[in-house]
mmCIF file of C-alpha atoms in Angstrom:
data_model
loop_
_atom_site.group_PDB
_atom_site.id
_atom_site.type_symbol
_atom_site.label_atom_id
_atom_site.label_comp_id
_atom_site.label_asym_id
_atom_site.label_seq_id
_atom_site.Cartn_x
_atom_site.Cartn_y
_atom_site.Cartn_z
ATOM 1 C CA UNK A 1 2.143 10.637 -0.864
ATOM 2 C CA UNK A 2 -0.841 12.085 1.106
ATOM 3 C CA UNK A 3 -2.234 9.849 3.986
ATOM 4 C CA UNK A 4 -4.622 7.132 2.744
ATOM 5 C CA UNK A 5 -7.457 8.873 5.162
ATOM 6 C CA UNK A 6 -7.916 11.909 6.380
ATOM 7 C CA UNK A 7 -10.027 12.704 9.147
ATOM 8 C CA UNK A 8 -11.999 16.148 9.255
ATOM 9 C CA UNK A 9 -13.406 16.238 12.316
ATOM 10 C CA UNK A 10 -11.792 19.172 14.044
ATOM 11 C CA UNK A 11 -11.039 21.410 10.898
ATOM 12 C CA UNK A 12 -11.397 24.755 11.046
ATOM 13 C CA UNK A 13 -11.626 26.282 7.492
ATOM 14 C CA UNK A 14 -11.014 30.211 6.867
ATOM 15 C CA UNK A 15 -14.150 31.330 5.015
ATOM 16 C CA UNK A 16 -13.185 32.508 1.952
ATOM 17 C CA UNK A 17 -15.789 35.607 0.451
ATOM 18 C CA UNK A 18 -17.047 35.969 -3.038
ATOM 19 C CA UNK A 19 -14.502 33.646 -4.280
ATOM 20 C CA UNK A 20 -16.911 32.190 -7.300
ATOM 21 C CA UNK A 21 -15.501 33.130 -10.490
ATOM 22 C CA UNK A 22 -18.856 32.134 -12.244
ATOM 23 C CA UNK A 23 -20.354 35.068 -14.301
ATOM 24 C CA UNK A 24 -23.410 36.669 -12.255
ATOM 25 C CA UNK A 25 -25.965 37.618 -14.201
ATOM 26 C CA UNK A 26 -28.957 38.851 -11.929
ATOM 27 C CA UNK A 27 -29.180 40.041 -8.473
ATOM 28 C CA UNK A 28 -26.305 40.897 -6.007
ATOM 29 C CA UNK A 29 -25.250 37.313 -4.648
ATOM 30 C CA UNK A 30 -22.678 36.738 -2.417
ATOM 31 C CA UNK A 31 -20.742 33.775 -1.412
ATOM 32 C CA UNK A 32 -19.108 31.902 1.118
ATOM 33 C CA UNK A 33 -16.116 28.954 0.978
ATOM 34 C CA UNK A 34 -15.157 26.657 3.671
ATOM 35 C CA UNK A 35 -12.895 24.776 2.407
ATOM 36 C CA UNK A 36 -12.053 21.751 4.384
ATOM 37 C CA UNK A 37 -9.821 19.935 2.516
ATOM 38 C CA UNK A 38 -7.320 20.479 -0.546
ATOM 39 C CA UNK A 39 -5.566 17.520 -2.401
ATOM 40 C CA UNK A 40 -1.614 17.971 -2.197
ATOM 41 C CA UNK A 41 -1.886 18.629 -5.919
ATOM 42 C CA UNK A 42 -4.660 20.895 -5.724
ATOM 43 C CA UNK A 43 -6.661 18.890 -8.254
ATOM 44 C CA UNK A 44 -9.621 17.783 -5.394
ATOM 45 C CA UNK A 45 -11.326 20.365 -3.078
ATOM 46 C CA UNK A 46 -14.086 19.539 -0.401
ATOM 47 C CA UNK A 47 -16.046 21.633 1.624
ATOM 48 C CA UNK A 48 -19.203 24.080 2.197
ATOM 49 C CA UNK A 49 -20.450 26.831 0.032
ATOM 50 C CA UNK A 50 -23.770 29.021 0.809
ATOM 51 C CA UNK A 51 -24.436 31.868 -1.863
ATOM 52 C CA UNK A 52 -27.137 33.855 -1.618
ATOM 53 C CA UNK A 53 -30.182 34.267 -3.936
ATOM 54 C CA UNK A 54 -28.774 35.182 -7.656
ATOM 55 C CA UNK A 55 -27.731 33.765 -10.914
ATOM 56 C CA UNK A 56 -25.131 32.668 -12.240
ATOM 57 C CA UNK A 57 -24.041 31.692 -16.105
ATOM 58 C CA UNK A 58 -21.697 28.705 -15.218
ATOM 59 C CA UNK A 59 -19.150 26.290 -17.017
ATOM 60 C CA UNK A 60 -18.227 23.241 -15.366
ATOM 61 C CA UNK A 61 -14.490 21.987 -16.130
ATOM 62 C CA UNK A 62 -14.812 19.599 -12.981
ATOM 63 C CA UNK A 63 -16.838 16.601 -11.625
ATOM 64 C CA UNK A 64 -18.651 17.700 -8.450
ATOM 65 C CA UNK A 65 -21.008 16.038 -5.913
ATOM 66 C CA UNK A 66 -23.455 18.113 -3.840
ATOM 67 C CA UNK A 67 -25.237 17.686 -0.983
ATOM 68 C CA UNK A 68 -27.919 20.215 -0.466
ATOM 69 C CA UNK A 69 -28.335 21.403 3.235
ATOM 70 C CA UNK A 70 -30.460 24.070 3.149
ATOM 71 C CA UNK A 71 -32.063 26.288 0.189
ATOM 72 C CA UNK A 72 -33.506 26.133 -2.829
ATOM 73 C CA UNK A 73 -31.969 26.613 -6.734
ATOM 74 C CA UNK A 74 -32.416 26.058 -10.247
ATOM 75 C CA UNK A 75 -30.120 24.564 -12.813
ATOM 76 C CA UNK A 76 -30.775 24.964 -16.125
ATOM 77 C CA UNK A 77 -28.285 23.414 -18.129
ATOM 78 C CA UNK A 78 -28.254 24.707 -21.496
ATOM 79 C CA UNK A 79 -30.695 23.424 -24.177
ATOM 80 C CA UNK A 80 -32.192 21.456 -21.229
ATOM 81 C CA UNK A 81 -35.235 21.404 -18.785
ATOM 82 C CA UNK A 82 -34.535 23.797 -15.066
ATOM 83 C CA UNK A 83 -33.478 20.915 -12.495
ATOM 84 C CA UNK A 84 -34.990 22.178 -9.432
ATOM 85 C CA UNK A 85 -32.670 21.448 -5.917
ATOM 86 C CA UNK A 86 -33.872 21.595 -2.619
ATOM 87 C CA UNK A 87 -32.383 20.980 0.801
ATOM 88 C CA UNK A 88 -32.293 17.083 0.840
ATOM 89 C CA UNK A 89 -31.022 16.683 -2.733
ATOM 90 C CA UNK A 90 -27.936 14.952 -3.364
ATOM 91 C CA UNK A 91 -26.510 15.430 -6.943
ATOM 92 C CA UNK A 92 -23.660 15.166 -9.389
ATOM 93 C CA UNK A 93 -22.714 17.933 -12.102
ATOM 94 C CA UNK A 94 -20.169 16.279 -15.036
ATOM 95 C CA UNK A 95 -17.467 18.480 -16.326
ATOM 96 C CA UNK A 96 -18.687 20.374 -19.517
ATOM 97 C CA UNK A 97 -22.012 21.384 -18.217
ATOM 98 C CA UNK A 98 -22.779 24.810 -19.305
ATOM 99 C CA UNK A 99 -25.873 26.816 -17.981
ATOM 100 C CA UNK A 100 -27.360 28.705 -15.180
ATOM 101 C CA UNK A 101 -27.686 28.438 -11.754
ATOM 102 C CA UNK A 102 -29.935 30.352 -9.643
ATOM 103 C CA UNK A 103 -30.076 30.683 -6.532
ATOM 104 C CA UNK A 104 -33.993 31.279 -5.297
ATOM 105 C CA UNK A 105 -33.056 30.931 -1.622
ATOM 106 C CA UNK A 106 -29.967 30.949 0.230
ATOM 107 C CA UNK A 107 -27.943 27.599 -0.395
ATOM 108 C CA UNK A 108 -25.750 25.785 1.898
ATOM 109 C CA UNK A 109 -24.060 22.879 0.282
ATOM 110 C CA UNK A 110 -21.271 20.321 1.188
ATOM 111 C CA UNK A 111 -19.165 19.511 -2.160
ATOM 112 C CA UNK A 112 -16.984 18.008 -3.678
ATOM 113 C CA UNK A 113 -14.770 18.725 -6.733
ATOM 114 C CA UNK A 114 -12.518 16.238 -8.462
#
C-alpha cells in the first residue's frame, strides 16, 4: 500500500513530448506532460499539460479535473453547445465524453485523471 499522503513539493517531472494520443484534426499542435505523480497501479495520474493551439477529436475513458492556468480552448462535446475555458476555469470532464477540443491559445493546465 502507497503512503496515505504524498507530498509534491520538490518533484521534478521529465517532460514528456507529444504524448496525447487524441486524434488531431487541424493545425500542428504540440504537447507537453509533466507528470508529477502516478498511482502504484497506474490507474491515477496528476500533473501539467500545455498544448499548443490545435484541435483535437477526443474520447474520454477517464474522470479528469482541470485547472486552467493560462490559455484559452473550446470544448465541444458532441451534439452539445462549445464550452469555452479560460485561464481561471476549474472544470471536470466525465468518462464517455466524446468531442473536440481546441486549443485557440496555448494551454497550461494542472490535472487530474482517475
Amino acid at each position: 500500500m502507497s503512503a496515505p499522503i504524498t507530498v509534491l513539493r520538490d518533484t521534478h517531472p521529465l517532460p514528456v513530448l507529444d504524448a496525447c494520443k487524441w486524434e488531431k484534426l487541424e493545425g500542428d499542435p504540440h504537447t507537453v506532460n509533466l507528470n508529477a505523480y502516478t498511482s502504484e497501479d497506474g490507474s491515477k495520474i496528476m500533473g501539467t499539460w500545455i498544448c499548443t493551439p490545435g484541435k483535437w477529436y477526443v474520447e474520454y475513458v477517464k474522470w479528469e479535473y482541470c485547472d486552467f492556468r493560462e490559455g484559452y480552448c473550446i470544448i465541444t462535446p458532441e451534439g452539445k453547445e462549445p464550452i469555452h475555458l479560460r485561464a481561471g476555469d476549474i472544470f471536470i470532464v466525465e468518462p464517455g465524453m466524446k468531442g473536440t477540443w481546441e486549443v485557440v491559445e496555448t494551454v497550461r493546465k494542472y490535472f487530474v485523471f482517475a
